[in-house]
Amino acid sequence: MWEHEQLVVRTGKRSGMTTMVALHSTEAGPAVGGCRMKAYERITDAVTDVLRLSKAMTLKCRDAGIPHGGAKSVIVVDREVTPELRRAVLLDHADLINEFGGAYRAGPDVGTGPDDMLVLRERTPHAYCLPEEHGGTGSSSGPTARGVLAALKASAQHVFGTSDLAGKKVVISGFGSVGQLIAQGLEGAEVIVSDVDESKRSDAFGWVPPDEAYRTKADVLVPAAVGGVLSPEVVKDLDVRLIVGPANNQLTDDGVADLLAERGIVWVPDHVASAGGVIYTLAREDDGADHETALARVDVIEATVRRLLARQ
Ligand SMILES: NC(=O)c1ccc[n+]([C@@H]2O[C@H](COP(=O)([O-])OP(=O)(O)OC[C@H]3O[C@@H](n4cnc5c(N)ncnc54)[C@H](O)[C@@H]3O)[C@@H](O)[C@H]2O)c1
């Protein structure tokens, strides 16, 4: 059923590329979300993605106690993106964001970063996470990883009886900016990483090919790449006790949560575990909190996860 407030799909007049914004809810306050730039096989896949991601943002804000609703942008990559084309499509997208009059405020997501937010700012004030030298808070990967580590602590206590993961085997699928920071934060654990990009292989950690990451026997699995990775077929082969990671929309559908529960695998919903970035950014950029105060708000994810798991 349709549960969003708005979906706008637009062909940019400068770039000729398709960009879209899904506004899921502004009930709790102006909607926030990231701006994803990515290639899709079909335009309907992009629409599905933007609708699901925007709803996840509403849940993320709700469970983090942030007075905002959820939205998301997608810029559909359909050709080689030269620097000129990138700038053109970002300006097109900024015009679209601006039409929401502040009901949607965008930050970076997969495929975009603080420099892209600076381009958006040329056409709209409603862009977060500008580079630090331009007065923004920059990349939110650090606070996101910190939040995932907080969620790992609380859930490890629930599953293993200790919040310390030293000696535990942890598989991280997706060794990008957040995955790398999580790996570095897991002191004493046996960390195995996996990525479609072989060049990310590191001597500091073990390695498994991407198609084996979800079949490897381990204590903890950390999905840190893309969404839609936990399907009924994948869940059958899992050999872990705990799943906690930042990747948005990890389940192919909500029913997969029941399959995980039936197999006795504890899964921390990604909208709870990955909220560190949005919590930190809003604390700094909206509330004027300093770095330490904003990080302390991120650390509350540990208590949130403890409370959620205690309800089971
Ligand atoms: N960066 C943040 O602040 C933030 C906040 C909330 C959620 N997330 C989510 O966390 C995830 C990781 O974010 P990031 O910023 O580290 O992204 P990133 O692009 O830096 O890293 C993603 C990594 O996953 C790899 N990858 C892609 N497809 C893969 C596959 N099928 N199997 C294995 N590896 C694959 C890529 O090569 C890349 O190294 C994303 O799903 C993102 O939406 C990030």
mmCIF file of C-alpha atoms and ligand atoms in Angstrom:
data_model
loop_
_atom_site.group_PDB
_atom_site.id
_atom_site.type_symbol
_atom_site.label_atom_id
_atom_site.label_comp_id
_atom_site.label_asym_id
_atom_site.label_seq_id
_atom_site.Cartn_x
_atom_site.Cartn_y
_atom_site.Cartn_z
ATOM 1 C CA MET A 1 0.000 0.000 0.000
ATOM 2 C CA TRP A 2 1.116 3.576 -0.610
ATOM 3 C CA GLU A 3 2.377 5.029 2.671
ATOM 4 C CA HIS A 4 4.586 7.900 1.516
ATOM 5 C CA GLU A 5 3.765 11.600 1.410
ATOM 6 C CA GLN A 6 5.388 12.286 -1.965
ATOM 7 C CA LEU A 7 7.470 10.743 -4.719
ATOM 8 C CA VAL A 8 8.872 13.089 -7.346
ATOM 9 C CA VAL A 9 10.812 11.745 -10.341
ATOM 10 C CA ARG A 10 12.405 14.359 -12.568
ATOM 11 C CA THR A 11 14.540 14.539 -15.706
ATOM 12 C CA GLY A 12 17.145 17.196 -15.033
ATOM 13 C CA LYS A 13 17.153 20.064 -17.488
ATOM 14 C CA ARG A 14 20.950 20.518 -17.379
ATOM 15 C CA SER A 15 21.985 16.865 -17.273
ATOM 16 C CA GLY A 16 19.109 14.938 -18.875
ATOM 17 C CA MET A 17 19.539 12.426 -16.030
ATOM 18 C CA THR A 18 16.779 11.091 -13.803
ATOM 19 C CA THR A 19 16.776 12.041 -10.154
ATOM 20 C CA MET A 20 14.087 11.427 -7.572
ATOM 21 C CA VAL A 21 13.055 12.250 -4.026
ATOM 22 C CA ALA A 22 10.775 10.110 -1.869
ATOM 23 C CA LEU A 23 9.333 11.884 1.139
ATOM 24 C CA HIS A 24 8.105 9.162 3.463
ATOM 25 C CA SER A 25 6.968 11.200 6.453
ATOM 26 C CA THR A 26 7.214 14.684 7.933
ATOM 27 C CA GLU A 27 4.950 13.821 10.854
ATOM 28 C CA ALA A 28 7.757 14.010 13.450
ATOM 29 C CA GLY A 29 9.480 16.975 11.774
ATOM 30 C CA PRO A 30 11.277 17.890 8.530
ATOM 31 C CA ALA A 31 12.429 14.754 6.743
ATOM 32 C CA VAL A 32 16.136 13.915 6.493
ATOM 33 C CA GLY A 33 17.927 11.375 4.334
ATOM 34 C CA GLY A 34 20.838 10.702 2.060
ATOM 35 C CA CYS A 35 21.421 11.352 -1.592
ATOM 36 C CA ARG A 36 22.359 8.094 -3.365
ATOM 37 C CA MET A 37 24.070 8.146 -6.770
ATOM 38 C CA LYS A 38 24.009 4.721 -8.338
ATOM 39 C CA ALA A 39 23.369 2.701 -11.521
ATOM 40 C CA TYR A 40 20.234 0.535 -11.611
ATOM 41 C CA GLU A 41 19.206 -2.149 -14.076
ATOM 42 C CA ARG A 42 15.676 -0.724 -14.380
ATOM 43 C CA ILE A 43 14.156 2.603 -13.392
ATOM 44 C CA THR A 44 11.588 0.707 -11.293
ATOM 45 C CA ASP A 45 14.484 -0.688 -9.201
ATOM 46 C CA ALA A 46 15.534 2.879 -8.418
ATOM 47 C CA VAL A 47 11.967 3.808 -7.436
ATOM 48 C CA THR A 48 11.709 0.746 -5.170
ATOM 49 C CA ASP A 49 15.047 1.643 -3.589
ATOM 50 C CA VAL A 50 14.145 5.269 -2.908
ATOM 51 C CA LEU A 51 10.774 4.295 -1.423
ATOM 52 C CA ARG A 52 12.258 1.646 0.891
ATOM 53 C CA LEU A 53 15.230 3.797 1.916
ATOM 54 C CA SER A 54 13.041 6.783 2.755
ATOM 55 C CA LYS A 55 10.821 4.657 4.994
ATOM 56 C CA ALA A 56 13.924 3.279 6.722
ATOM 57 C CA MET A 57 14.934 6.887 7.478
ATOM 58 C CA THR A 58 11.618 7.501 9.243
ATOM 59 C CA LEU A 59 12.205 4.412 11.393
ATOM 60 C CA LYS A 60 15.827 5.442 11.992
ATOM 61 C CA CYS A 61 14.816 8.870 13.300
ATOM 62 C CA ARG A 62 11.966 7.429 15.366
ATOM 63 C CA ASP A 63 14.110 4.813 17.132
ATOM 64 C CA ALA A 64 16.946 7.290 17.681
ATOM 65 C CA GLY A 65 14.510 9.775 19.256
ATOM 66 C CA ILE A 66 15.285 12.433 16.622
ATOM 67 C CA PRO A 67 12.427 14.866 15.836
ATOM 68 C CA HIS A 68 12.590 14.319 12.081
ATOM 69 C CA GLY A 69 10.858 12.259 9.448
ATOM 70 C CA GLY A 70 12.398 10.206 6.648
ATOM 71 C CA ALA A 71 13.174 10.910 3.003
ATOM 72 C CA LYS A 72 15.760 9.865 0.427
ATOM 73 C CA SER A 73 17.137 10.919 -2.938
ATOM 74 C CA VAL A 74 18.327 8.783 -5.808
ATOM 75 C CA ILE A 75 20.352 10.033 -8.757
ATOM 76 C CA VAL A 76 20.201 7.349 -11.426
ATOM 77 C CA VAL A 77 23.547 6.820 -13.143
ATOM 78 C CA ASP A 78 22.820 5.838 -16.755
ATOM 79 C CA ARG A 79 26.116 6.767 -18.458
ATOM 80 C CA GLU A 80 29.700 7.644 -17.669
ATOM 81 C CA VAL A 81 29.665 10.507 -15.171
ATOM 82 C CA THR A 82 32.273 13.109 -16.134
ATOM 83 C CA PRO A 83 33.018 15.893 -13.623
ATOM 84 C CA GLU A 84 30.904 18.284 -15.761
ATOM 85 C CA LEU A 85 27.953 15.894 -15.845
ATOM 86 C CA ARG A 86 28.258 15.241 -12.106
ATOM 87 C CA ARG A 87 28.031 18.949 -11.399
ATOM 88 C CA ALA A 88 25.082 19.361 -13.797
ATOM 89 C CA VAL A 89 23.068 16.528 -12.261
ATOM 90 C CA LEU A 90 23.822 17.715 -8.718
ATOM 91 C CA LEU A 91 22.560 21.202 -9.584
ATOM 92 C CA ASP A 92 19.443 19.656 -11.157
ATOM 93 C CA HIS A 93 18.914 17.612 -8.028
ATOM 94 C CA ALA A 94 19.478 20.619 -5.774
ATOM 95 C CA ASP A 95 16.654 22.434 -7.569
ATOM 96 C CA LEU A 96 14.374 19.470 -6.895
ATOM 97 C CA ILE A 97 15.362 19.359 -3.195
ATOM 98 C CA ASN A 98 14.719 23.085 -2.955
ATOM 99 C CA GLU A 99 11.158 22.668 -4.196
ATOM 100 C CA PHE A 100 10.361 20.857 -0.936
ATOM 101 C CA GLY A 101 10.991 24.137 0.895
ATOM 102 C CA GLY A 102 12.911 22.510 3.754
ATOM 103 C CA ALA A 103 10.525 19.567 4.244
ATOM 104 C CA TYR A 104 13.422 17.420 2.929
ATOM 105 C CA ARG A 105 17.038 18.009 3.933
ATOM 106 C CA ALA A 106 19.703 15.905 2.228
ATOM 107 C CA GLY A 107 23.084 14.536 3.236
ATOM 108 C CA PRO A 108 25.527 12.217 1.465
ATOM 109 C CA ASP A 109 24.884 8.519 0.874
ATOM 110 C CA VAL A 110 26.371 5.769 -1.282
ATOM 111 C CA GLY A 111 27.998 7.428 -4.318
ATOM 112 C CA THR A 112 28.052 10.975 -2.939
ATOM 113 C CA GLY A 113 30.154 12.808 -0.365
ATOM 114 C CA PRO A 114 30.710 16.167 1.346
ATOM 115 C CA ASP A 115 32.059 17.801 -1.862
ATOM 116 C CA ASP A 116 28.801 16.938 -3.629
ATOM 117 C CA MET A 117 26.848 18.525 -0.775
ATOM 118 C CA LEU A 118 28.811 21.702 -1.404
ATOM 119 C CA VAL A 119 27.527 21.719 -4.996
ATOM 120 C CA LEU A 120 23.945 21.179 -3.755
ATOM 121 C CA ARG A 121 24.374 24.201 -1.476
ATOM 122 C CA GLU A 122 24.825 26.420 -4.519
ATOM 123 C CA ARG A 123 21.114 25.947 -5.292
ATOM 124 C CA THR A 124 19.558 25.018 -1.933
ATOM 125 C CA PRO A 125 20.262 25.663 1.756
ATOM 126 C CA HIS A 126 18.861 22.190 2.570
ATOM 127 C CA ALA A 127 22.072 20.137 2.355
ATOM 128 C CA TYR A 128 24.036 18.730 5.327
ATOM 129 C CA CYS A 129 27.582 17.408 5.804
ATOM 130 C CA LEU A 130 29.527 19.997 3.822
ATOM 131 C CA PRO A 131 33.326 19.599 4.043
ATOM 132 C CA GLU A 132 34.677 20.770 7.393
ATOM 133 C CA GLU A 133 36.611 23.638 5.775
ATOM 134 C CA HIS A 134 33.238 24.936 4.563
ATOM 135 C CA GLY A 135 31.658 24.785 8.011
ATOM 136 C CA GLY A 136 30.016 21.358 7.765
ATOM 137 C CA THR A 137 30.684 18.118 9.620
ATOM 138 C CA GLY A 138 32.007 16.238 6.573
ATOM 139 C CA SER A 139 31.700 12.489 6.182
ATOM 140 C CA SER A 140 29.484 10.739 8.724
ATOM 141 C CA SER A 141 31.251 7.370 8.369
ATOM 142 C CA GLY A 142 33.115 7.746 11.684
ATOM 143 C CA PRO A 143 29.994 8.327 13.820
ATOM 144 C CA THR A 144 28.155 5.613 11.861
ATOM 145 C CA ALA A 145 30.904 3.087 12.627
ATOM 146 C CA ARG A 146 30.925 4.206 16.273
ATOM 147 C CA GLY A 147 27.171 3.579 16.464
ATOM 148 C CA VAL A 148 27.553 0.100 14.962
ATOM 149 C CA LEU A 149 30.269 -0.698 17.528
ATOM 150 C CA ALA A 150 27.893 0.483 20.288
ATOM 151 C CA ALA A 151 25.149 -1.781 18.887
ATOM 152 C CA LEU A 152 27.661 -4.659 18.716
ATOM 153 C CA LYS A 153 28.543 -4.225 22.386
ATOM 154 C CA ALA A 154 24.932 -4.367 23.558
ATOM 155 C CA SER A 155 24.001 -7.290 21.336
ATOM 156 C CA ALA A 156 27.166 -9.257 22.174
ATOM 157 C CA GLN A 157 26.241 -8.925 25.850
ATOM 158 C CA HIS A 158 22.802 -10.341 25.016
ATOM 159 C CA VAL A 159 24.072 -13.238 22.870
ATOM 160 C CA PHE A 160 27.469 -14.146 24.356
ATOM 161 C CA GLY A 161 27.099 -12.830 27.906
ATOM 162 C CA THR A 162 29.928 -10.307 27.384
ATOM 163 C CA SER A 163 30.104 -7.020 25.498
ATOM 164 C CA ASP A 164 33.762 -7.693 24.672
ATOM 165 C CA LEU A 165 34.250 -9.244 21.232
ATOM 166 C CA ALA A 166 37.905 -10.165 21.874
ATOM 167 C CA GLY A 167 38.439 -13.739 20.717
ATOM 168 C CA LYS A 168 35.223 -13.779 18.656
ATOM 169 C CA LYS A 169 35.239 -14.356 14.907
ATOM 170 C CA VAL A 170 33.610 -11.456 13.034
ATOM 171 C CA VAL A 171 32.949 -11.378 9.273
ATOM 172 C CA ILE A 172 32.517 -7.912 7.733
ATOM 173 C CA SER A 173 30.947 -7.889 4.277
ATOM 174 C CA GLY A 174 31.811 -4.584 2.590
ATOM 175 C CA PHE A 175 35.209 -3.087 3.383
ATOM 176 C CA GLY A 176 34.338 0.522 2.512
ATOM 177 C CA SER A 177 34.582 3.597 4.699
ATOM 178 C CA VAL A 178 32.315 2.309 7.498
ATOM 179 C CA GLY A 179 33.409 -1.354 7.259
ATOM 180 C CA GLN A 180 37.074 -0.390 7.634
ATOM 181 C CA LEU A 181 36.421 1.716 10.734
ATOM 182 C CA ILE A 182 34.381 -1.085 12.321
ATOM 183 C CA ALA A 183 37.223 -3.550 11.640
ATOM 184 C CA GLN A 184 39.713 -1.199 13.293
ATOM 185 C CA GLY A 185 37.442 -0.845 16.323
ATOM 186 C CA LEU A 186 37.161 -4.588 16.972
ATOM 187 C CA GLU A 187 40.238 -4.990 19.139
ATOM 188 C CA GLY A 188 41.178 -8.572 19.902
ATOM 189 C CA ALA A 189 38.559 -10.091 17.599
ATOM 190 C CA GLU A 190 39.428 -12.346 14.671
ATOM 191 C CA VAL A 191 38.226 -10.104 11.834
ATOM 192 C CA ILE A 192 37.582 -11.513 8.352
ATOM 193 C CA VAL A 193 36.636 -9.006 5.652
ATOM 194 C CA SER A 194 35.108 -9.308 2.216
ATOM 195 C CA ASP A 195 34.518 -6.911 -0.678
ATOM 196 C CA VAL A 196 33.694 -7.061 -4.392
ATOM 197 C CA ASP A 197 36.672 -4.769 -4.861
ATOM 198 C CA GLU A 198 39.758 -7.026 -4.451
ATOM 199 C CA SER A 199 42.016 -3.976 -4.179
ATOM 200 C CA LYS A 200 40.586 -3.416 -0.680
ATOM 201 C CA ARG A 201 42.178 -6.635 0.563
ATOM 202 C CA SER A 202 44.363 -5.848 3.588
ATOM 203 C CA ASP A 203 47.085 -7.800 5.374
ATOM 204 C CA ALA A 204 45.708 -6.627 8.698
ATOM 205 C CA PHE A 205 42.580 -8.806 8.413
ATOM 206 C CA GLY A 206 41.512 -12.185 7.041
ATOM 207 C CA TRP A 207 39.715 -12.291 3.683
ATOM 208 C CA VAL A 208 36.846 -14.278 2.111
ATOM 209 C CA PRO A 209 35.382 -13.769 -1.391
ATOM 210 C CA PRO A 210 32.018 -11.895 -1.366
ATOM 211 C CA ASP A 211 29.931 -14.961 -2.256
ATOM 212 C CA GLU A 212 31.344 -16.836 0.759
ATOM 213 C CA ALA A 213 30.886 -14.063 3.314
ATOM 214 C CA TYR A 214 27.336 -15.140 4.158
ATOM 215 C CA ARG A 215 28.258 -18.836 4.430
ATOM 216 C CA THR A 216 31.351 -18.491 6.600
ATOM 217 C CA LYS A 217 31.115 -19.957 10.102
ATOM 218 C CA ALA A 218 31.620 -17.110 12.580
ATOM 219 C CA ASP A 219 30.222 -15.601 15.762
ATOM 220 C CA VAL A 220 29.138 -12.292 14.208
ATOM 221 C CA LEU A 221 28.282 -11.105 10.703
ATOM 222 C CA VAL A 222 28.481 -7.387 9.870
ATOM 223 C CA PRO A 223 26.681 -6.429 6.616
ATOM 224 C CA ALA A 224 28.449 -3.224 5.561
ATOM 225 C CA ALA A 225 28.050 -3.191 1.787
ATOM 226 C CA VAL A 226 24.656 -3.020 0.109
ATOM 227 C CA GLY A 227 21.035 -3.702 1.074
ATOM 228 C CA GLY A 228 18.865 -6.722 0.234
ATOM 229 C CA VAL A 229 21.526 -9.224 1.296
ATOM 230 C CA LEU A 230 19.468 -11.304 3.746
ATOM 231 C CA SER A 231 17.016 -13.371 1.698
ATOM 232 C CA PRO A 232 15.302 -16.641 2.726
ATOM 233 C CA GLU A 233 17.909 -18.580 0.684
ATOM 234 C CA VAL A 234 20.850 -16.797 2.323
ATOM 235 C CA VAL A 235 19.394 -17.215 5.827
ATOM 236 C CA LYS A 236 19.316 -21.022 5.343
ATOM 237 C CA ASP A 237 23.122 -21.092 4.912
ATOM 238 C CA LEU A 238 24.074 -18.643 7.671
ATOM 239 C CA ASP A 239 26.356 -20.038 10.370
ATOM 240 C CA VAL A 240 26.516 -17.116 12.823
ATOM 241 C CA ARG A 241 24.739 -16.178 16.060
ATOM 242 C CA LEU A 242 24.553 -12.422 15.677
ATOM 243 C CA ILE A 243 24.098 -9.980 12.766
ATOM 244 C CA VAL A 244 24.723 -6.253 13.254
ATOM 245 C CA GLY A 245 25.766 -3.856 10.532
ATOM 246 C CA PRO A 246 25.305 -0.473 8.880
ATOM 247 C CA ALA A 247 24.025 -1.531 5.422
ATOM 248 C CA ASN A 248 20.557 -0.056 4.901
ATOM 249 C CA ASN A 249 17.582 -2.384 4.295
ATOM 250 C CA GLN A 250 19.429 -5.662 4.814
ATOM 251 C CA LEU A 251 16.330 -7.891 4.614
ATOM 252 C CA THR A 252 14.785 -8.666 1.218
ATOM 253 C CA ASP A 253 11.426 -8.459 3.010
ATOM 254 C CA ASP A 254 10.167 -8.196 6.587
ATOM 255 C CA GLY A 255 9.367 -11.949 6.738
ATOM 256 C CA VAL A 256 13.111 -12.683 6.748
ATOM 257 C CA ALA A 257 13.234 -11.360 10.335
ATOM 258 C CA ASP A 258 11.001 -14.286 11.381
ATOM 259 C CA LEU A 259 13.249 -16.776 9.562
ATOM 260 C CA LEU A 260 16.265 -15.384 11.428
ATOM 261 C CA ALA A 261 14.403 -15.658 14.746
ATOM 262 C CA GLU A 262 13.405 -19.278 13.947
ATOM 263 C CA ARG A 263 17.068 -20.109 13.381
ATOM 264 C CA GLY A 264 18.000 -18.470 16.702
ATOM 265 C CA ILE A 265 20.080 -15.763 15.019
ATOM 266 C CA VAL A 266 19.863 -12.340 16.687
ATOM 267 C CA TRP A 267 19.593 -9.540 14.115
ATOM 268 C CA VAL A 268 19.787 -5.890 15.139
ATOM 269 C CA PRO A 269 17.657 -3.873 12.665
ATOM 270 C CA ASP A 270 19.916 -1.779 10.452
ATOM 271 C CA HIS A 271 17.924 1.391 11.034
ATOM 272 C CA VAL A 272 18.910 1.157 14.714
ATOM 273 C CA ALA A 273 22.547 0.087 14.262
ATOM 274 C CA SER A 274 23.344 2.596 11.507
ATOM 275 C CA ALA A 275 21.847 5.714 13.101
ATOM 276 C CA GLY A 276 25.178 7.125 14.376
ATOM 277 C CA GLY A 277 25.781 9.283 11.306
ATOM 278 C CA VAL A 278 22.423 11.026 11.338
ATOM 279 C CA ILE A 279 22.456 11.424 15.143
ATOM 280 C CA TYR A 280 25.900 13.047 15.030
ATOM 281 C CA THR A 281 25.213 15.294 12.043
ATOM 282 C CA LEU A 282 21.944 16.683 13.407
ATOM 283 C CA ALA A 283 23.451 17.181 16.867
ATOM 284 C CA ARG A 284 26.312 19.225 15.395
ATOM 285 C CA GLU A 285 24.620 21.036 12.517
ATOM 286 C CA ASP A 286 21.129 21.648 13.929
ATOM 287 C CA ASP A 287 21.620 21.707 17.699
ATOM 288 C CA GLY A 288 25.090 23.286 17.702
ATOM 289 C CA ALA A 289 26.478 20.510 19.946
ATOM 290 C CA ASP A 290 30.259 20.115 20.148
ATOM 291 C CA HIS A 291 32.044 16.982 18.893
ATOM 292 C CA GLU A 292 32.141 15.184 22.270
ATOM 293 C CA THR A 293 28.482 15.911 23.083
ATOM 294 C CA ALA A 294 27.428 14.675 19.636
ATOM 295 C CA LEU A 295 29.462 11.462 20.058
ATOM 296 C CA ALA A 296 27.846 10.897 23.456
ATOM 297 C CA ARG A 297 24.465 10.995 21.715
ATOM 298 C CA VAL A 298 25.691 8.360 19.244
ATOM 299 C CA ASP A 299 26.752 6.121 22.135
ATOM 300 C CA VAL A 300 23.120 6.017 23.320
ATOM 301 C CA ILE A 301 22.621 3.415 20.546
ATOM 302 C CA GLU A 302 24.100 0.881 22.995
ATOM 303 C CA ALA A 303 21.271 1.487 25.488
ATOM 304 C CA THR A 304 18.675 1.529 22.687
ATOM 305 C CA VAL A 305 19.797 -1.905 21.452
ATOM 306 C CA ARG A 306 19.935 -3.268 25.007
ATOM 307 C CA ARG A 307 16.342 -2.110 25.539
ATOM 308 C CA LEU A 308 15.171 -3.586 22.230
ATOM 309 C CA LEU A 309 16.757 -6.954 22.917
ATOM 310 C CA ALA A 310 15.388 -7.063 26.463
ATOM 311 C CA ARG A 311 11.881 -6.839 24.965
ATOM 312 C CA GLN A 312 12.346 -10.071 22.979
HETATM 313 N N1 LIG B 1 28.513 6.203 5.589
HETATM 314 C C1 LIG B 1 27.530 6.384 6.472
HETATM 315 O O1 LIG B 1 27.556 7.300 7.294
HETATM 316 C C2 LIG B 1 26.358 5.438 6.478
HETATM 317 C C3 LIG B 1 25.275 5.721 7.322
HETATM 318 C C4 LIG B 1 24.210 4.818 7.379
HETATM 319 C C5 LIG B 1 24.224 3.692 6.579
HETATM 320 N N2 LIG B 1 25.275 3.455 5.752
HETATM 321 C C6 LIG B 1 25.250 2.256 4.913
HETATM 322 O O2 LIG B 1 26.355 1.430 5.231
HETATM 323 C C7 LIG B 1 26.834 0.772 4.061
HETATM 324 C C8 LIG B 1 28.315 1.075 3.884
HETATM 325 O O3 LIG B 1 28.497 2.474 3.779
HETATM 326 P P1 LIG B 1 29.907 3.102 3.367
HETATM 327 O O4 LIG B 1 29.789 4.548 3.592
HETATM 328 O O5 LIG B 1 31.014 2.319 4.024
HETATM 329 O O6 LIG B 1 29.918 2.799 1.814
HETATM 330 P P2 LIG B 1 31.200 2.597 0.870
HETATM 331 O O7 LIG B 1 30.707 2.808 -0.512
HETATM 332 O O8 LIG B 1 32.372 3.357 1.366
HETATM 333 O O9 LIG B 1 31.544 1.038 1.072
HETATM 334 C C9 LIG B 1 30.772 -0.014 0.588
HETATM 335 C C10 LIG B 1 31.738 -1.147 0.227
HETATM 336 O O10 LIG B 1 30.965 -2.278 -0.153
HETATM 337 C C11 LIG B 1 31.573 -2.891 -1.280
HETATM 338 N N3 LIG B 1 30.562 -3.686 -1.946
HETATM 339 C C12 LIG B 1 29.613 -3.281 -2.823
HETATM 340 N N4 LIG B 1 28.834 -4.327 -3.166
HETATM 341 C C13 LIG B 1 29.299 -5.399 -2.471
HETATM 342 C C14 LIG B 1 28.894 -6.757 -2.372
HETATM 343 N N5 LIG B 1 27.853 -7.220 -3.063
HETATM 344 N N6 LIG B 1 29.599 -7.577 -1.555
HETATM 345 C C15 LIG B 1 30.662 -7.126 -0.856
HETATM 346 N N7 LIG B 1 31.091 -5.842 -0.908
HETATM 347 C C16 LIG B 1 30.407 -5.001 -1.706
HETATM 348 C C17 LIG B 1 32.135 -1.733 -2.089
HETATM 349 O O11 LIG B 1 33.172 -2.166 -2.948
HETATM 350 C C18 LIG B 1 32.639 -0.810 -0.966
HETATM 351 O O12 LIG B 1 33.992 -1.107 -0.618
HETATM 352 C C19 LIG B 1 25.946 1.259 2.914
HETATM 353 O O13 LIG B 1 24.904 0.336 2.725
HETATM 354 C C20 LIG B 1 25.383 2.571 3.440
HETATM 355 O O14 LIG B 1 24.119 2.866 2.887
HETATM 356 C C21 LIG B 1 26.353 4.285 5.704
#
